[in-house]
Amino acid sequence: MLKQERQAYILHQVNLHNKILSANLCQEMNVSEDTIRRDLLELSTNGKLVKVHGGAMSTSFSHTTAQNETIYASDSKKIIAQKAASLVKDGMFVLTTGGTTIIELARALPAGLKATFLCGSLPALFEYMQHPNIEVIVIGDKLSRNARITVGPQAISQVKAIKADLCFMGINAIDPEHGISDNDWDVVMLKKAMIQTSRHVVGLSIAEKINTIQAIHLSPVSGLHTLITDLPADHERLKPYSDKGLRLL
């Protein structure tokens, strides 16, 4: 594979999943660690991604705030956000993960909404604070530099003490048989706790992440109650998920 092809693949993966691991890239492209290291360094130097220990993350995911022009598939994520925002009602306690789709959800919330949002994602917290009638509760005290979200035992303990009306979960990869998966162990542990403690769990996924698998298994699809995508609810690609009992929006 030529360098240009490798780097195009790397950029697509990092924008799609927000974070990528060097080891996975080596395996997927059958190249050496040195080759990937050089590619990541060059892409980072050119401002295309942010190189971190063990891999890289997208430029939009690395900033405290993300502008529309830096969010990958922003139009698709805005469609998802509008659908998700329609589920939030006054008085609800809403638990959310991090990620750029969650940022779009925060921006799509009605101006007069009176609800409580519980979250450990720095970029999402910033967006929730723009709504004067939303109460914001920060979860956890250990910050993941890579994911820009609080993780660890304290965050998990606080999540388990909450019985949220809704949980909006950004999906990194989902497959009808393999279930939901991710590439960050700490984030997976936090999301597991969110699924266990929430009355209604809503997965948010752009179409590109449907029928894909990441390294760390998080939950069977039955861990979700609703799946929101940028596809029409009756799209043939979503039928296996409705067959599993998920509500589709």
PDB file of N, CA and C in Angstrom, residues 60-120:
ATOM      1  N   SER A  60     -10.879  17.291  15.951  1.00  0.00           N
ATOM      2  CA  SER A  60     -12.105  17.789  16.581  1.00  0.00           C
ATOM      3  C   SER A  60     -12.279  17.203  17.969  1.00  0.00           C
ATOM      4  N   PHE A  61     -11.844  15.956  18.161  1.00  0.00           N
ATOM      5  CA  PHE A  61     -12.013  15.282  19.443  1.00  0.00           C
ATOM      6  C   PHE A  61     -10.996  15.759  20.468  1.00  0.00           C
ATOM      7  N   SER A  62      -9.920  16.360  20.009  1.00  0.00           N
ATOM      8  CA  SER A  62      -8.852  16.765  20.923  1.00  0.00           C
ATOM      9  C   SER A  62      -9.062  18.152  21.501  1.00  0.00           C
ATOM     10  N   HIS A  63     -10.010  18.907  20.961  1.00  0.00           N
ATOM     11  CA  HIS A  63     -10.229  20.268  21.425  1.00  0.00           C
ATOM     12  C   HIS A  63     -11.366  20.317  22.436  1.00  0.00           C
ATOM     13  N   THR A  64     -11.341  21.313  23.314  1.00  0.00           N
ATOM     14  CA  THR A  64     -12.415  21.467  24.287  1.00  0.00           C
ATOM     15  C   THR A  64     -13.728  21.757  23.588  1.00  0.00           C
ATOM     16  N   THR A  65     -13.689  22.510  22.509  1.00  0.00           N
ATOM     17  CA  THR A  65     -14.870  22.736  21.693  1.00  0.00           C
ATOM     18  C   THR A  65     -14.562  22.292  20.280  1.00  0.00           C
ATOM     19  N   ALA A  66     -15.626  21.982  19.544  1.00  0.00           N
ATOM     20  CA  ALA A  66     -15.447  21.529  18.167  1.00  0.00           C
ATOM     21  C   ALA A  66     -16.337  22.353  17.258  1.00  0.00           C
ATOM     22  N   GLN A  67     -15.751  22.967  16.257  1.00  0.00           N
ATOM     23  CA  GLN A  67     -16.520  23.714  15.281  1.00  0.00           C
ATOM     24  C   GLN A  67     -17.103  22.746  14.260  1.00  0.00           C
ATOM     25  N   ASN A  68     -18.200  23.165  13.624  1.00  0.00           N
ATOM     26  CA  ASN A  68     -18.867  22.292  12.662  1.00  0.00           C
ATOM     27  C   ASN A  68     -17.930  21.821  11.565  1.00  0.00           C
ATOM     28  N   GLU A  69     -17.021  22.708  11.134  1.00  0.00           N
ATOM     29  CA  GLU A  69     -16.164  22.348  10.011  1.00  0.00           C
ATOM     30  C   GLU A  69     -15.127  21.295  10.393  1.00  0.00           C
ATOM     31  N   THR A  70     -14.908  21.063  11.702  1.00  0.00           N
ATOM     32  CA  THR A  70     -13.928  20.064  12.117  1.00  0.00           C
ATOM     33  C   THR A  70     -14.576  18.748  12.518  1.00  0.00           C
ATOM     34  N   ILE A  71     -15.895  18.692  12.580  1.00  0.00           N
ATOM     35  CA  ILE A  71     -16.588  17.472  12.976  1.00  0.00           C
ATOM     36  C   ILE A  71     -16.808  16.593  11.754  1.00  0.00           C
ATOM     37  N   TYR A  72     -16.332  15.365  11.823  1.00  0.00           N
ATOM     38  CA  TYR A  72     -16.497  14.425  10.713  1.00  0.00           C
ATOM     39  C   TYR A  72     -17.972  14.078  10.560  1.00  0.00           C
ATOM     40  N   ALA A  73     -18.461  14.054   9.316  1.00  0.00           N
ATOM     41  CA  ALA A  73     -19.856  13.706   9.002  1.00  0.00           C
ATOM     42  C   ALA A  73     -20.826  14.559   9.822  1.00  0.00           C
ATOM     43  N   SER A  74     -20.550  15.855   9.903  1.00  0.00           N
ATOM     44  CA  SER A  74     -21.358  16.727  10.765  1.00  0.00           C
ATOM     45  C   SER A  74     -22.826  16.764  10.348  1.00  0.00           C
ATOM     46  N   ASP A  75     -23.113  16.712   9.054  1.00  0.00           N
ATOM     47  CA  ASP A  75     -24.508  16.733   8.605  1.00  0.00           C
ATOM     48  C   ASP A  75     -25.259  15.503   9.099  1.00  0.00           C
ATOM     49  N   SER A  76     -24.614  14.342   9.021  1.00  0.00           N
ATOM     50  CA  SER A  76     -25.239  13.107   9.508  1.00  0.00           C
ATOM     51  C   SER A  76     -25.460  13.173  11.013  1.00  0.00           C
ATOM     52  N   LYS A  77     -24.497  13.717  11.721  1.00  0.00           N
ATOM     53  CA  LYS A  77     -24.604  13.796  13.182  1.00  0.00           C
ATOM     54  C   LYS A  77     -25.668  14.801  13.610  1.00  0.00           C
ATOM     55  N   LYS A  78     -25.885  15.833  12.809  1.00  0.00           N
ATOM     56  CA  LYS A  78     -26.954  16.786  13.109  1.00  0.00           C
ATOM     57  C   LYS A  78     -28.326  16.139  12.936  1.00  0.00           C
ATOM     58  N   ILE A  79     -28.465  15.272  11.943  1.00  0.00           N
ATOM     59  CA  ILE A  79     -29.720  14.533  11.763  1.00  0.00           C
ATOM     60  C   ILE A  79     -30.000  13.679  12.991  1.00  0.00           C
ATOM     61  N   ILE A  80     -28.985  12.956  13.438  1.00  0.00           N
ATOM     62  CA  ILE A  80     -29.118  12.117  14.631  1.00  0.00           C
ATOM     63  C   ILE A  80     -29.459  12.972  15.843  1.00  0.00           C
ATOM     64  N   ALA A  81     -28.784  14.101  15.973  1.00  0.00           N
ATOM     65  CA  ALA A  81     -28.991  14.977  17.126  1.00  0.00           C
ATOM     66  C   ALA A  81     -30.422  15.495  17.196  1.00  0.00           C
ATOM     67  N   GLN A  82     -30.985  15.863  16.058  1.00  0.00           N
ATOM     68  CA  GLN A  82     -32.363  16.353  16.043  1.00  0.00           C
ATOM     69  C   GLN A  82     -33.336  15.267  16.486  1.00  0.00           C
ATOM     70  N   LYS A  83     -33.117  14.044  16.021  1.00  0.00           N
ATOM     71  CA  LYS A  83     -33.970  12.932  16.445  1.00  0.00           C
ATOM     72  C   LYS A  83     -33.838  12.694  17.944  1.00  0.00           C
ATOM     73  N   ALA A  84     -32.599  12.712  18.432  1.00  0.00           N
ATOM     74  CA  ALA A  84     -32.351  12.439  19.849  1.00  0.00           C
ATOM     75  C   ALA A  84     -32.937  13.531  20.739  1.00  0.00           C
ATOM     76  N   ALA A  85     -32.784  14.773  20.328  1.00  0.00           N
ATOM     77  CA  ALA A  85     -33.268  15.892  21.142  1.00  0.00           C
ATOM     78  C   ALA A  85     -34.774  15.823  21.355  1.00  0.00           C
ATOM     79  N   SER A  86     -35.490  15.235  20.402  1.00  0.00           N
ATOM     80  CA  SER A  86     -36.949  15.138  20.523  1.00  0.00           C
ATOM     81  C   SER A  86     -37.378  14.208  21.654  1.00  0.00           C
ATOM     82  N   LEU A  87     -36.463  13.383  22.151  1.00  0.00           N
ATOM     83  CA  LEU A  87     -36.790  12.445  23.228  1.00  0.00           C
ATOM     84  C   LEU A  87     -36.664  13.072  24.611  1.00  0.00           C
ATOM     85  N   VAL A  88     -35.997  14.203  24.714  1.00  0.00           N
ATOM     86  CA  VAL A  88     -35.732  14.820  26.015  1.00  0.00           C
ATOM     87  C   VAL A  88     -36.900  15.723  26.413  1.00  0.00           C
ATOM     88  N   LYS A  89     -37.418  15.503  27.614  1.00  0.00           N
ATOM     89  CA  LYS A  89     -38.546  16.280  28.125  1.00  0.00           C
ATOM     90  C   LYS A  89     -38.141  17.015  29.402  1.00  0.00           C
ATOM     91  N   ASP A  90     -38.895  18.054  29.711  1.00  0.00           N
ATOM     92  CA  ASP A  90     -38.637  18.808  30.936  1.00  0.00           C
ATOM     93  C   ASP A  90     -38.649  17.887  32.152  1.00  0.00           C
ATOM     94  N   GLY A  91     -37.739  18.130  33.069  1.00  0.00           N
ATOM     95  CA  GLY A  91     -37.696  17.381  34.314  1.00  0.00           C
ATOM     96  C   GLY A  91     -36.891  16.102  34.272  1.00  0.00           C
ATOM     97  N   MET A  92     -36.410  15.720  33.104  1.00  0.00           N
ATOM     98  CA  MET A  92     -35.660  14.468  32.976  1.00  0.00           C
ATOM     99  C   MET A  92     -34.243  14.598  33.535  1.00  0.00           C
ATOM    100  N   PHE A  93     -33.737  13.455  34.017  1.00  0.00           N
ATOM    101  CA  PHE A  93     -32.318  13.298  34.314  1.00  0.00           C
ATOM    102  C   PHE A  93     -31.704  12.531  33.147  1.00  0.00           C
ATOM    103  N   VAL A  94     -30.741  13.145  32.484  1.00  0.00           N
ATOM    104  CA  VAL A  94     -30.187  12.585  31.251  1.00  0.00           C
ATOM    105  C   VAL A  94     -28.686  12.362  31.420  1.00  0.00           C
ATOM    106  N   LEU A  95     -28.263  11.136  31.175  1.00  0.00           N
ATOM    107  CA  LEU A  95     -26.855  10.750  31.266  1.00  0.00           C
ATOM    108  C   LEU A  95     -26.297  10.650  29.853  1.00  0.00           C
ATOM    109  N   THR A  96     -25.153  11.254  29.605  1.00  0.00           N
ATOM    110  CA  THR A  96     -24.580  11.178  28.258  1.00  0.00           C
ATOM    111  C   THR A  96     -23.100  10.823  28.311  1.00  0.00           C
ATOM    112  N   THR A  97     -22.645  10.188  27.243  1.00  0.00           N
ATOM    113  CA  THR A  97     -21.228   9.881  27.068  1.00  0.00           C
ATOM    114  C   THR A  97     -20.556  11.076  26.405  1.00  0.00           C
ATOM    115  N   GLY A  98     -19.411  10.853  25.778  1.00  0.00           N
ATOM    116  CA  GLY A  98     -18.745  11.909  25.035  1.00  0.00           C
ATOM    117  C   GLY A  98     -18.813  11.640  23.544  1.00  0.00           C
ATOM    118  N   GLY A  99     -18.071  12.424  22.772  1.00  0.00           N
ATOM    119  CA  GLY A  99     -18.033  12.239  21.328  1.00  0.00           C
ATOM    120  C   GLY A  99     -18.696  13.380  20.592  1.00  0.00           C
ATOM    121  N   THR A 100     -18.412  13.472  19.313  1.00  0.00           N
ATOM    122  CA  THR A 100     -18.896  14.606  18.528  1.00  0.00           C
ATOM    123  C   THR A 100     -20.394  14.543  18.240  1.00  0.00           C
ATOM    124  N   THR A 101     -20.987  13.345  18.209  1.00  0.00           N
ATOM    125  CA  THR A 101     -22.439  13.267  18.040  1.00  0.00           C
ATOM    126  C   THR A 101     -23.139  13.813  19.279  1.00  0.00           C
ATOM    127  N   ILE A 102     -22.576  13.556  20.453  1.00  0.00           N
ATOM    128  CA  ILE A 102     -23.134  14.102  21.689  1.00  0.00           C
ATOM    129  C   ILE A 102     -23.017  15.627  21.697  1.00  0.00           C
ATOM    130  N   ILE A 103     -21.937  16.152  21.156  1.00  0.00           N
ATOM    131  CA  ILE A 103     -21.794  17.609  21.050  1.00  0.00           C
ATOM    132  C   ILE A 103     -22.919  18.187  20.195  1.00  0.00           C
ATOM    133  N   GLU A 104     -23.209  17.533  19.070  1.00  0.00           N
ATOM    134  CA  GLU A 104     -24.302  18.003  18.205  1.00  0.00           C
ATOM    135  C   GLU A 104     -25.649  17.885  18.919  1.00  0.00           C
ATOM    136  N   LEU A 105     -25.828  16.835  19.723  1.00  0.00           N
ATOM    137  CA  LEU A 105     -27.059  16.701  20.506  1.00  0.00           C
ATOM    138  C   LEU A 105     -27.207  17.882  21.461  1.00  0.00           C
ATOM    139  N   ALA A 106     -26.137  18.221  22.157  1.00  0.00           N
ATOM    140  CA  ALA A 106     -26.191  19.345  23.096  1.00  0.00           C
ATOM    141  C   ALA A 106     -26.588  20.638  22.385  1.00  0.00           C
ATOM    142  N   ARG A 107     -26.090  20.824  21.183  1.00  0.00           N
ATOM    143  CA  ARG A 107     -26.410  22.029  20.419  1.00  0.00           C
ATOM    144  C   ARG A 107     -27.844  22.022  19.904  1.00  0.00           C
ATOM    145  N   ALA A 108     -28.426  20.832  19.759  1.00  0.00           N
ATOM    146  CA  ALA A 108     -29.769  20.709  19.188  1.00  0.00           C
ATOM    147  C   ALA A 108     -30.879  20.776  20.234  1.00  0.00           C
ATOM    148  N   LEU A 109     -30.532  20.813  21.506  1.00  0.00           N
ATOM    149  CA  LEU A 109     -31.554  20.828  22.557  1.00  0.00           C
ATOM    150  C   LEU A 109     -32.378  22.107  22.488  1.00  0.00           C
ATOM    151  N   PRO A 110     -33.690  22.025  22.767  1.00  0.00           N
ATOM    152  CA  PRO A 110     -34.542  23.216  22.726  1.00  0.00           C
ATOM    153  C   PRO A 110     -34.050  24.292  23.696  1.00  0.00           C
ATOM    154  N   ALA A 111     -34.208  25.531  23.300  1.00  0.00           N
ATOM    155  CA  ALA A 111     -33.668  26.645  24.088  1.00  0.00           C
ATOM    156  C   ALA A 111     -34.255  26.706  25.492  1.00  0.00           C
ATOM    157  N   GLY A 112     -35.529  26.379  25.642  1.00  0.00           N
ATOM    158  CA  GLY A 112     -36.181  26.503  26.945  1.00  0.00           C
ATOM    159  C   GLY A 112     -36.211  25.229  27.763  1.00  0.00           C
ATOM    160  N   LEU A 113     -35.501  24.202  27.327  1.00  0.00           N
ATOM    161  CA  LEU A 113     -35.532  22.912  28.021  1.00  0.00           C
ATOM    162  C   LEU A 113     -35.069  23.049  29.469  1.00  0.00           C
ATOM    163  N   LYS A 114     -35.843  22.428  30.382  1.00  0.00           N
ATOM    164  CA  LYS A 114     -35.487  22.394  31.801  1.00  0.00           C
ATOM    165  C   LYS A 114     -35.242  20.940  32.186  1.00  0.00           C
ATOM    166  N   ALA A 115     -33.986  20.559  32.221  1.00  0.00           N
ATOM    167  CA  ALA A 115     -33.617  19.176  32.515  1.00  0.00           C
ATOM    168  C   ALA A 115     -32.255  19.165  33.190  1.00  0.00           C
ATOM    169  N   THR A 116     -31.882  17.997  33.698  1.00  0.00           N
ATOM    170  CA  THR A 116     -30.577  17.828  34.331  1.00  0.00           C
ATOM    171  C   THR A 116     -29.738  16.884  33.490  1.00  0.00           C
ATOM    172  N   PHE A 117     -28.559  17.328  33.096  1.00  0.00           N
ATOM    173  CA  PHE A 117     -27.653  16.508  32.296  1.00  0.00           C
ATOM    174  C   PHE A 117     -26.439  16.138  33.141  1.00  0.00           C
ATOM    175  N   LEU A 118     -26.135  14.845  33.146  1.00  0.00           N
ATOM    176  CA  LEU A 118     -25.001  14.316  33.896  1.00  0.00           C
ATOM    177  C   LEU A 118     -23.987  13.780  32.902  1.00  0.00           C
ATOM    178  N   CYS A 119     -22.758  14.266  32.992  1.00  0.00           N
ATOM    179  CA  CYS A 119     -21.797  13.963  31.937  1.00  0.00           C
ATOM    180  C   CYS A 119     -20.379  14.204  32.444  1.00  0.00           C
ATOM    181  N   GLY A 120     -19.423  13.492  31.861  1.00  0.00           N
ATOM    182  CA  GLY A 120     -18.023  13.709  32.192  1.00  0.00           C
ATOM    183  C   GLY A 120     -17.196  14.168  31.011  1.00  0.00           C
TER     184      GLY A 120
END
